[in-house]
XYZ file of C-alpha atoms in Angstrom:
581
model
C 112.431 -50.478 134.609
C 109.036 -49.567 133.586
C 107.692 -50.682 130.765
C 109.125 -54.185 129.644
C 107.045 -56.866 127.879
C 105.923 -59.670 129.773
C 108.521 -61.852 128.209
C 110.879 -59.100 130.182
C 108.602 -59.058 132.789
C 108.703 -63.095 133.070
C 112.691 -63.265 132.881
C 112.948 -60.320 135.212
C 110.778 -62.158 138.291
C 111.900 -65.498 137.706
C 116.238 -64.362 138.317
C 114.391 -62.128 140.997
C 113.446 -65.493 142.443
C 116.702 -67.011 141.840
C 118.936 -64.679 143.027
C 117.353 -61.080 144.154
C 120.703 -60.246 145.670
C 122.677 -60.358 142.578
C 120.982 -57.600 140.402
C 123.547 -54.727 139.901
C 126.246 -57.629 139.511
C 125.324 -61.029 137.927
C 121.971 -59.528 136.232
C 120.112 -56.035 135.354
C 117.361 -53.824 133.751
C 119.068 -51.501 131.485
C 118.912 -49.883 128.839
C 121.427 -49.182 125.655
C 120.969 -47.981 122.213
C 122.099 -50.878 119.134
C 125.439 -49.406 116.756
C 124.667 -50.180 112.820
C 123.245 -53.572 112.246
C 124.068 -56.824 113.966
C 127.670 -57.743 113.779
C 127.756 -61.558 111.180
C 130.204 -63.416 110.460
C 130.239 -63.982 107.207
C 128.819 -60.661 106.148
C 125.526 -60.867 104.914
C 126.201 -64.420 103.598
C 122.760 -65.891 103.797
C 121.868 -62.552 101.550
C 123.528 -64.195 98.640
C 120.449 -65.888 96.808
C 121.158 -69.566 95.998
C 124.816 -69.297 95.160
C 127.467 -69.799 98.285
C 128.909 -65.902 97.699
C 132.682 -64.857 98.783
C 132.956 -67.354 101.721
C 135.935 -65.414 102.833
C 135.713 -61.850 103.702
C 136.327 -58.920 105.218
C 138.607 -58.019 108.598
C 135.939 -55.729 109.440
C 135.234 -57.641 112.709
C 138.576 -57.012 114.531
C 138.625 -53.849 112.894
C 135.199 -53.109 114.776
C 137.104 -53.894 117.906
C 139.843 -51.576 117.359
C 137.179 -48.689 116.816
C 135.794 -49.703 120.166
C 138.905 -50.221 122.151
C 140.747 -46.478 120.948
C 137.968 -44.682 122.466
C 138.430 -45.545 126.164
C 139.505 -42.431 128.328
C 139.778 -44.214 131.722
C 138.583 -48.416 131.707
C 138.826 -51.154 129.078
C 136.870 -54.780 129.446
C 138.225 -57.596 127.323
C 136.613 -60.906 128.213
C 136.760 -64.084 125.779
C 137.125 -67.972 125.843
C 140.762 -67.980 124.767
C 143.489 -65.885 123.647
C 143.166 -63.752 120.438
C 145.411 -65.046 117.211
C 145.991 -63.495 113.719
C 144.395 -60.230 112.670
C 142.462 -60.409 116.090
C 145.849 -59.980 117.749
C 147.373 -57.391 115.463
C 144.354 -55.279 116.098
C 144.276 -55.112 119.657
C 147.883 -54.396 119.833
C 147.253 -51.660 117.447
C 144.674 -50.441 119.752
C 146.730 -50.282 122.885
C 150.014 -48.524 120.949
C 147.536 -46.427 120.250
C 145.826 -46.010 123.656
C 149.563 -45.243 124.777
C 149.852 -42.531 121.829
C 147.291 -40.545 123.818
C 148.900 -40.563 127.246
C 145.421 -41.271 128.773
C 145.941 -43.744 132.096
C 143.836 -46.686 130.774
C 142.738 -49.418 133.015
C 142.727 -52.553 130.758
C 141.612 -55.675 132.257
C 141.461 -58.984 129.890
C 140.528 -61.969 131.029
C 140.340 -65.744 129.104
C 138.691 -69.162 130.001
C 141.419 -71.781 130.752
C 140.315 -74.863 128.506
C 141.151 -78.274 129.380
C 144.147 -79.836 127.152
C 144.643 -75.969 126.124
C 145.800 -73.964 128.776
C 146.225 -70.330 128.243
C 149.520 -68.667 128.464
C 148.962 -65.350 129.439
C 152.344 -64.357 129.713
C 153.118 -65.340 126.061
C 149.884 -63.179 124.804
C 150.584 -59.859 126.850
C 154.301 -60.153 124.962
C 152.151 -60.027 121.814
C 150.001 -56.925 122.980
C 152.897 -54.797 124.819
C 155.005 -55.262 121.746
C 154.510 -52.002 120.769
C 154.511 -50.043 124.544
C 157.271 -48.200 126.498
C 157.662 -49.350 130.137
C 156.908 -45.796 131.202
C 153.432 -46.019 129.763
C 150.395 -44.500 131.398
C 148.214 -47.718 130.277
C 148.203 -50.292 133.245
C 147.306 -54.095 131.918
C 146.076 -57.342 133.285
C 145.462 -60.421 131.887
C 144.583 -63.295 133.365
C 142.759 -66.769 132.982
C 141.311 -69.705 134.964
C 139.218 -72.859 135.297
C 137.586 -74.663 138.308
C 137.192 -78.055 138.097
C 137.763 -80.950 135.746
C 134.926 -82.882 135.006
C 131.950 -81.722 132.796
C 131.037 -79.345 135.711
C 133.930 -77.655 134.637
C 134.194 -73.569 135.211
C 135.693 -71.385 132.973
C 134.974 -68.222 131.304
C 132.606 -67.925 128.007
C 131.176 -64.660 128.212
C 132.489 -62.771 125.254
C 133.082 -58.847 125.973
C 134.432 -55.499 125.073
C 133.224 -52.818 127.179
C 135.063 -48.980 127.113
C 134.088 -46.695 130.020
C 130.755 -48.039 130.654
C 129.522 -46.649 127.528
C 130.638 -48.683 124.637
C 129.913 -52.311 124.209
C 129.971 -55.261 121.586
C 128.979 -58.551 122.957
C 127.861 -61.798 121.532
C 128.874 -64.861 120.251
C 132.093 -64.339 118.438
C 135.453 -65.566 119.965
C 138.651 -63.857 118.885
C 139.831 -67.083 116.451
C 141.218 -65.705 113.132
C 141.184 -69.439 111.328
C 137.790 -69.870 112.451
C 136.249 -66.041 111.407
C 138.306 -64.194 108.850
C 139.698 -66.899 106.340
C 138.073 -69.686 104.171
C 134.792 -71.457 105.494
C 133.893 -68.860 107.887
C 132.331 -69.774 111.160
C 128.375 -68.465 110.842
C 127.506 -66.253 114.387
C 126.800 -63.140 115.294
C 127.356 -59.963 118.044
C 125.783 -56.953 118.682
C 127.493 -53.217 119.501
C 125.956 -50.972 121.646
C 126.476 -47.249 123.534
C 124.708 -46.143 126.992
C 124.574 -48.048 130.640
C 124.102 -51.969 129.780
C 128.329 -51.406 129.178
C 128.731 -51.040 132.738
C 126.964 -54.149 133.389
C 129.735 -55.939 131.096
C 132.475 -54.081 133.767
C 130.599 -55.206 136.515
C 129.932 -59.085 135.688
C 133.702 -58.801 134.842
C 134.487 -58.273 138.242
C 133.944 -60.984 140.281
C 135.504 -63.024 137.877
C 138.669 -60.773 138.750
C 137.648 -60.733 142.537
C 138.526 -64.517 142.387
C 142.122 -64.169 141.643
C 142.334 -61.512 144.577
C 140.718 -64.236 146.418
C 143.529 -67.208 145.951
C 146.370 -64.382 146.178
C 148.623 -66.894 148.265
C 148.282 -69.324 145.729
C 149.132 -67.266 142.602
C 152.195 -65.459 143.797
C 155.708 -66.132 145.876
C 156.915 -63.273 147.582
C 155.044 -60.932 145.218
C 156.289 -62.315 141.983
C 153.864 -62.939 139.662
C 154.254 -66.945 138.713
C 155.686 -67.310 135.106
C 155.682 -70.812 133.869
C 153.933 -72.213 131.046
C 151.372 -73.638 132.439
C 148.919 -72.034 134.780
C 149.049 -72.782 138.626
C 147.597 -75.588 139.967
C 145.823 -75.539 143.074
C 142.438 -76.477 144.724
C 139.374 -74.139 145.526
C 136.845 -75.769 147.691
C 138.313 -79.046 147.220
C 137.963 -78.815 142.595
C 141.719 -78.774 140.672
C 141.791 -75.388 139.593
C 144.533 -73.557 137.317
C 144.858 -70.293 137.163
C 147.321 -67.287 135.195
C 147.973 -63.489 135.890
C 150.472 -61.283 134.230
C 150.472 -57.759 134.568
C 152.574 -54.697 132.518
C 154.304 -52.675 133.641
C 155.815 -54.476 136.162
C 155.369 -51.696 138.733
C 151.705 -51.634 138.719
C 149.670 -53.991 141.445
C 149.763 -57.353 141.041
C 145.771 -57.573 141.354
C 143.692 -55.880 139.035
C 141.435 -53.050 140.334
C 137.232 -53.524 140.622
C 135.389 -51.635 138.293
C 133.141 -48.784 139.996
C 130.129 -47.489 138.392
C 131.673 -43.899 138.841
C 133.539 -44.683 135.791
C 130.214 -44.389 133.666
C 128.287 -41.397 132.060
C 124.880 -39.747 131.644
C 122.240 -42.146 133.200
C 119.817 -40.760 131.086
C 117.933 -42.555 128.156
C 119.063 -41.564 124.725
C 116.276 -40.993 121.775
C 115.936 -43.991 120.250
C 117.041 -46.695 123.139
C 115.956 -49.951 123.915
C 114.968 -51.622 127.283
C 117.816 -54.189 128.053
C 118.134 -57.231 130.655
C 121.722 -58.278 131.081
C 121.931 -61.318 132.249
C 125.156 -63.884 133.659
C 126.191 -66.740 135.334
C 128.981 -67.518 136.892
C 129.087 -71.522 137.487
C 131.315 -72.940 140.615
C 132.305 -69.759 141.583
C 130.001 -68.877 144.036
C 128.898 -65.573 145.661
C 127.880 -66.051 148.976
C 128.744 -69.702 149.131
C 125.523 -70.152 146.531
C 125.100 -71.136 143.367
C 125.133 -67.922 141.385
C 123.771 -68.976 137.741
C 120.455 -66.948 137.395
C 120.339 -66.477 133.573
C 119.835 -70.231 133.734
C 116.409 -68.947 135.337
C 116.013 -66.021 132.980
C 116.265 -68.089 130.043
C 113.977 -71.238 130.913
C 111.355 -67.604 131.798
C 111.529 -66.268 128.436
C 111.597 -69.200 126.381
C 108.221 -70.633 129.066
C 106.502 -66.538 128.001
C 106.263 -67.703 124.760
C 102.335 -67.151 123.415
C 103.259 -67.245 119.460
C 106.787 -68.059 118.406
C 110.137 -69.212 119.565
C 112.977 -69.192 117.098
C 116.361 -70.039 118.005
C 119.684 -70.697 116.965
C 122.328 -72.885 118.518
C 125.614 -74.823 117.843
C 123.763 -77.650 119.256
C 121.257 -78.253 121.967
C 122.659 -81.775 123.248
C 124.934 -82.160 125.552
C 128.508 -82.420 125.268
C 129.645 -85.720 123.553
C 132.844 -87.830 123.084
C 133.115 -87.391 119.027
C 135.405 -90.339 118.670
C 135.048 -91.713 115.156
C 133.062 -95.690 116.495
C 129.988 -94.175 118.474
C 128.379 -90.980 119.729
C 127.764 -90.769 123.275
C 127.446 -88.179 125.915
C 130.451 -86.610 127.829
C 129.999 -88.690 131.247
C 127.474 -86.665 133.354
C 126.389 -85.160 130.433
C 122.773 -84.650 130.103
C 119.993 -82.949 128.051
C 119.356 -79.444 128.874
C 115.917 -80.719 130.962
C 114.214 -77.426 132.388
C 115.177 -75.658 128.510
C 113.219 -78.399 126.789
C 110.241 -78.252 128.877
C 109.627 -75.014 128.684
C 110.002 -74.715 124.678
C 108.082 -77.976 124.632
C 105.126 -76.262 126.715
C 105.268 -73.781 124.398
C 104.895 -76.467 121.436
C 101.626 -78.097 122.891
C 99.594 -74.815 123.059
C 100.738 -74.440 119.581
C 103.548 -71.736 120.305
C 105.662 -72.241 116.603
C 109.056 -73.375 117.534
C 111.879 -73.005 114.616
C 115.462 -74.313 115.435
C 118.510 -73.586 113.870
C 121.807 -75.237 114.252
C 125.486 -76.974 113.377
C 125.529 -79.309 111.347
C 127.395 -82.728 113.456
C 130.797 -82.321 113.743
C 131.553 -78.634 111.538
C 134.940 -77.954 111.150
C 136.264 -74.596 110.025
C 139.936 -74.439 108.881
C 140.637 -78.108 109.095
C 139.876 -81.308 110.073
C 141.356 -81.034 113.030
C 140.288 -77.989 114.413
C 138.152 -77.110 117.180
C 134.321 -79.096 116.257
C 131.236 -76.739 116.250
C 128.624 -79.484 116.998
C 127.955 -82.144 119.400
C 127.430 -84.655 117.077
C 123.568 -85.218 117.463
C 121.107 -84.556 114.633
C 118.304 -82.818 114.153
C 115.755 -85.834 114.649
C 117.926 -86.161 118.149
C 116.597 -83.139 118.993
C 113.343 -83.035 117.656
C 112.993 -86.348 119.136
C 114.044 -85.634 122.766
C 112.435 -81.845 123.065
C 108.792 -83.975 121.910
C 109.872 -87.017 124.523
C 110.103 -84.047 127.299
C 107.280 -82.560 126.208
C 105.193 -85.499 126.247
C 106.085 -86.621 129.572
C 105.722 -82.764 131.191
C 102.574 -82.599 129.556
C 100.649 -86.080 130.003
C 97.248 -84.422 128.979
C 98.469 -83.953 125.369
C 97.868 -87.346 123.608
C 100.175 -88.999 121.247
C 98.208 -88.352 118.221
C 97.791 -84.869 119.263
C 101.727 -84.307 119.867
C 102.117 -85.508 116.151
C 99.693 -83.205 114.817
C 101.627 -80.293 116.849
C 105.182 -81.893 115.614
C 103.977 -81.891 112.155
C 102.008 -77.904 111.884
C 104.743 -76.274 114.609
C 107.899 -77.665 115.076
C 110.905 -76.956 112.522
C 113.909 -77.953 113.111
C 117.072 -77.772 110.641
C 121.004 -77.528 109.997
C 122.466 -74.504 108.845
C 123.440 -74.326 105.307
C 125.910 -72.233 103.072
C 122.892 -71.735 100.175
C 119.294 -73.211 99.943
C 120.584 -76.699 99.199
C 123.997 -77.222 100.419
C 125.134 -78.145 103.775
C 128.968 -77.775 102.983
C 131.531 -75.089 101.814
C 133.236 -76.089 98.547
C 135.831 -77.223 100.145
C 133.599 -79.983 101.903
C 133.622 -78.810 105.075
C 130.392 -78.784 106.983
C 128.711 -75.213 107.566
C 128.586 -74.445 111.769
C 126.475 -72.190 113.892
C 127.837 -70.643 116.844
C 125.414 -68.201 117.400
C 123.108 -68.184 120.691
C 120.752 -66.535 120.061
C 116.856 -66.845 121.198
C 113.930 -64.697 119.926
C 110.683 -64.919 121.399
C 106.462 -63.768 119.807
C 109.233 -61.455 117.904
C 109.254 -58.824 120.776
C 112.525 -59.835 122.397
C 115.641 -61.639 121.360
C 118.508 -62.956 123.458
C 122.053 -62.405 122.250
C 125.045 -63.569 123.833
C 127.744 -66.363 124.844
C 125.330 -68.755 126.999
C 124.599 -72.190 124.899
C 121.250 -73.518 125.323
C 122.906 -77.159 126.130
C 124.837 -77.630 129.480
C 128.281 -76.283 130.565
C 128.918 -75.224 133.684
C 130.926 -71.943 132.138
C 130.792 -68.303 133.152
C 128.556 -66.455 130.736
C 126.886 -63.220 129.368
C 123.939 -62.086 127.798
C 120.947 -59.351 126.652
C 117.704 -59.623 126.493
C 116.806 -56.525 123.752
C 113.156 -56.301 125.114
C 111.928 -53.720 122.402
C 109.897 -54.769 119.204
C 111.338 -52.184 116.983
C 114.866 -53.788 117.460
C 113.862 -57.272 117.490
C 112.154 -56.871 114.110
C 115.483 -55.285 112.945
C 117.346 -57.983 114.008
C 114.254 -60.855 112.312
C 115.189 -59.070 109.235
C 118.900 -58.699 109.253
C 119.329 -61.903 110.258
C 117.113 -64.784 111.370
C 114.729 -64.325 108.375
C 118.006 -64.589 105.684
C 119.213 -67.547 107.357
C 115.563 -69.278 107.850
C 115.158 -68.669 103.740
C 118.110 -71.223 103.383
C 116.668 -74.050 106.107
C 114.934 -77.356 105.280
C 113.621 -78.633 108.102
C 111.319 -80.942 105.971
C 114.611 -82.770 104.790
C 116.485 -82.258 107.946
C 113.914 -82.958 110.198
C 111.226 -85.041 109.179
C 107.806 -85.425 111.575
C 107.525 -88.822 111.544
C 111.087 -89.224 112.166
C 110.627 -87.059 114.968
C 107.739 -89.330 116.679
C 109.699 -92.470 116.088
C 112.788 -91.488 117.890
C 110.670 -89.813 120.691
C 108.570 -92.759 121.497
C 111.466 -95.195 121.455
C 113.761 -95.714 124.941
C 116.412 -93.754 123.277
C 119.046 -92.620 125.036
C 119.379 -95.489 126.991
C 122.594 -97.816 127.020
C 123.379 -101.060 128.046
C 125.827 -101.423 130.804
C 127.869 -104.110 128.421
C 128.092 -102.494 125.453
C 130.361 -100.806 123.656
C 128.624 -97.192 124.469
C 129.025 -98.104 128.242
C 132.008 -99.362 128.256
C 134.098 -96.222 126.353
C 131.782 -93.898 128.561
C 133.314 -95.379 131.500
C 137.077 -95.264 130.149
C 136.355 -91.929 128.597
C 135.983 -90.520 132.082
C 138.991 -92.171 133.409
C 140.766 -89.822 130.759
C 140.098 -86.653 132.964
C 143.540 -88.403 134.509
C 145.431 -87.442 131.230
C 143.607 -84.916 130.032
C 144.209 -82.170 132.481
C 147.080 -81.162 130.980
C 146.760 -83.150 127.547
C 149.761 -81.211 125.975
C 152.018 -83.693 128.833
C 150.336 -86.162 128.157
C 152.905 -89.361 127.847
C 150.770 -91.917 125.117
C 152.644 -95.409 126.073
C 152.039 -94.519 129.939
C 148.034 -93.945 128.994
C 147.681 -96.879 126.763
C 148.878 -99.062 129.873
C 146.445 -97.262 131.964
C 143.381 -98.140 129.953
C 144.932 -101.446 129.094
C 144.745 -102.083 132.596
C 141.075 -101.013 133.142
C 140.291 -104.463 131.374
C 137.436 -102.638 129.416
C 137.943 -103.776 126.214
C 137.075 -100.190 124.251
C 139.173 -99.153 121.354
C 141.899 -97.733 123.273
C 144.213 -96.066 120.314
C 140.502 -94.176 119.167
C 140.362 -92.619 122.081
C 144.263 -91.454 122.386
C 144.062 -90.419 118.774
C 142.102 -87.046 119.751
C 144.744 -86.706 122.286
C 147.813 -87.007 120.033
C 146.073 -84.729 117.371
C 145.809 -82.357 119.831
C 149.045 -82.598 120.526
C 150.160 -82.368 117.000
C 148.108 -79.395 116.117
C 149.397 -77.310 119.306
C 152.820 -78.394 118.270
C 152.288 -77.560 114.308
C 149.453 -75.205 113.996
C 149.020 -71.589 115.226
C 145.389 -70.637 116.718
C 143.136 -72.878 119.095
C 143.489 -76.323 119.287
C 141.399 -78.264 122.187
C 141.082 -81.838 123.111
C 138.142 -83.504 121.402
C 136.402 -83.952 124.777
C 136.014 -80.075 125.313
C 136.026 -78.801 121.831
C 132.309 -78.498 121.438
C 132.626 -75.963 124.790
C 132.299 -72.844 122.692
């Protein structure tokens, strides 16, 4: 499309470079005009000046859904990370009785990740959403899930969609977690809803995703009978453990769930008052073409590398996945530092690009101690410290003293916080980010499900390349929410230089970090399934590793886990994957 910026421009050629042959499906120029005002959870929170506000509020966000789900005539888009509970439930059910009410033949496809130690059952959630629907219904539903892999290249889906007849859309961040959302200590993030085209780029990234459970047919039925255990099927694709789920209503319809065709959409032309959109995916181990097929991962590093004035951001966390047991922080094993992201915002830093971070504070916890963590444990001197250590050695020219003069005039880093001095919720709970969002010389912002650290997941973005609607979005959100950071406190320069010039991360192959990284990644073994897990039988096992590590520590995320799937509606996920949001 004519027109973009050069940070559209930049994205645009480098995913041309990546993967040319999956615009149209993985990746697009589009356009779409932006609903209202972004969609925050809580509402207008950081508005509240120096006082933490109502930190419980509204249902308006599942109600927002509903409005967007009753309007389909012929196609309905549901992708998320897990199942829907509470309110989020109730609503779409609502919205399908009332899809049926109309009579209008409805193609509704939803599809969820399939989280290790959490597996989705699909069966039990599509007896939650039928409740209300007549076997004779005109509405044909699928719902599936699935995962590829079990290691921290792990596959499963992230992107978080609603798209209705390729012309309604809201997108973002949010998953569909009452506890987490709608009730006391609100998870902080934030979605966007728009009308025109870019909604038939959320139907079409949707359907590969759906093309790989036509593609393992054999393997998810028995003479044509959908498989309806608990636990998703287990079987292999290209040699990785993979479980996947289908259920379908009514039971006459096809087992498989049609493709979306761009037929289904309207008008192609603009509207007054649109913006120029890139949508951009990935789709981790599942490959198109037997090759990789990730090129938002390109798109990304080439906007956040365009930068010529400012790059703000906002993240649950930019390290990589760690093992939060309570004795040490280390990374999940494999886990690394999201290289290629850091050198291009740390080019940006040393020609004096301003770089402002926003994130989770370690460890937040809405709803309970032992729900699902939004943070990956490492602070904002961790990141200050490695995106300067990247820098430095990407950019040799730049002398010490001159990276600490850049550190100390252009880099801000800082936690999220509930008010301008608090970092907790009365209750004591830390405050959490789950936004992912990137905005870049304030002429383009990326919204969307894709974290900035790495996950191998399957995920979904825009790029809104338009000034008008990126200084909108500056001043509905990220300019509230900056007004409340300290990155002086949180992130001190000097601070900063010390941890980047030291040899941190590094471990010694003796030590306790070592030696817990290694049985941590034994767990995989148990962890699979973590909800069969047998505790005596995995105590032996690590017992019998002779590695010395606190052995009960390690099982204690397990049994919580177990406890909390056994006690406590909502999500629950093993400590080792909770921070995979």
């Amino acid at each position: 499309m004519a027109g973009l910026s050069y940070v559209g421009e930049a994205t645009v050629e480098a995913m041309r470079r990546d993967r040319p042959d999956l615009q149209g499906t993985c990746w697009n120029v589009t356009w779409g005009k932006v609903v209202g005002e972004v969609l925050q959870t809580p509402p207008k929170n950081f508005l509240v000046k120096d006082s933490i506000g109502n930190h419980t509020h509204s249902d308006f966000l599942p109600k927002r859904m509903y409005d967007i789900i009753v309007r389909a005539e012929r196609w309905v888009d549901i992708t998320s990370l897990s199942t829907p509970t509470g309110k989020f439930v109730d609503y779409f059910s609502k919205a399908l009785k009332k899809l049926h009410d109309t009579g209008r033949p409805v193609t509704i496809r939803i599809l969820f990740g399939n989280i290790i130690a959490n597996p989705t059952n699909v069966h039990e959630v599509l007896q939650q959403l039928k409740s209300e629907l007549p076997e004779d219904t005109a509405l044909k539903i699928w719902v599936g899930s699935s995962r590829v892999g079990v290691t921290v290249e792990t596959t499963w889906n992230h992107s978080k969609i609603i798209a209705v007849d390729g012309q309604y859309l809201l997108q973002g961040g949010h998953n569909l977690w009452d506890k987490h959302y709608l009730q006391k200590d609100p998870m902080h993030d934030v979605s966007v809803e728009l009308e025109g085209p870019v909604a038939r780029d959320g139907h079409i990234f949707a359907n590969w995703m759906w093309h790989f459970f036509s593609s393992i047919d054999g393997v998810l039925f028995e003479d044509g009978v959908i498989f309806d255990g608990r636990l998703p099927v287990k079987t292999f694709v290209d040699g990785d453990p993979t479980r996947v789920q289908l259920s379908r209503f009514p039971d006459s319809i096809a087992r498989e769930a049609p493709q979306y065709e761009a037929k289904c959409s309207f008008n192609p032309q603009p509207a007054v008052g649109a913006a120029k959109i890139i949508s951009l995916g990935r789709y981790g181990k599942l490959q198109i073409n037997s090759a990789p097929t990730n090129p938002s991962d390109a798109g990304i590093e080439a906007m956040l590398a365009s930068a010529c004035k400012s790059i703000r951001i906002a993240q649950q966390d930019i390290g990589p996945l760690a093992v939060p047991v309570s004795f040490v922080t280390v990374p999940f094993p494999g886990g690394v530092w999201p290289t290629k992201y850091l050198q291009a915002i740390g080019g940006a830093l040393c020609r004096g690009v301003d770089v402002h971070i926003v994130v989770s504070n370690p460890y937040s916890v809405p709803g309970g101690a032992k729900m699902a963590q939004y943070g990956n444990g490492w602070t904002c001197v961790d990141v200050g410290g490695m995106l300067v250590k990247v820098a430095m050695e990407s950019n040799p020219e730049v002398s010490v003293e001159k990276m600490s003069q850049l550190v100390r005039s252009h880099l801000q880093i800082s936690y999220i916080r509930s008010n301008s001095t608090s970092k907790d919720w009365p209750s004591g709970e830390h405050v959490g980010n789950h936004s992912k969002v990137i905005i870049v010389d304030e002429i383009a912002y990326y919204i969307g499900s894709q974290n900035l650290y790495i996950a191998n997941l399957a995920e979904w973005g825009l790029i809104l390349d338009d000034e008008v609607q990126t200084a909108q979005f500056m001043e509905h959100y990220w300019k509230p929410m900056w007004k409340q950071t300290r990155p002086a406190e949180d992130c001190p320069a000097d601070a900063v230089m010390a941890r980047a010039s030291s040899d941190w991360p590094q471990y010694d192959p003796s030590s306790l970090e070592a030696r817990t990284l290694t049985a941590t990644a034994k767990m995989k073994d148990f962890i699979f399934d973590a909800v069969t897990v047998d505790s005596e039988e995995a105590e032996a096992f690590f017992a019998n590793l002779g590695l010395d590590v606190d052995v009960k520590g390690i099982l204690a995320s397990i049994a919580e886990g177990q406890d909390d799937k056994k006690n406590k509606p909502g999500p629950v996920q093993c400590s080792q994957c909770c921070a995979v949001q």
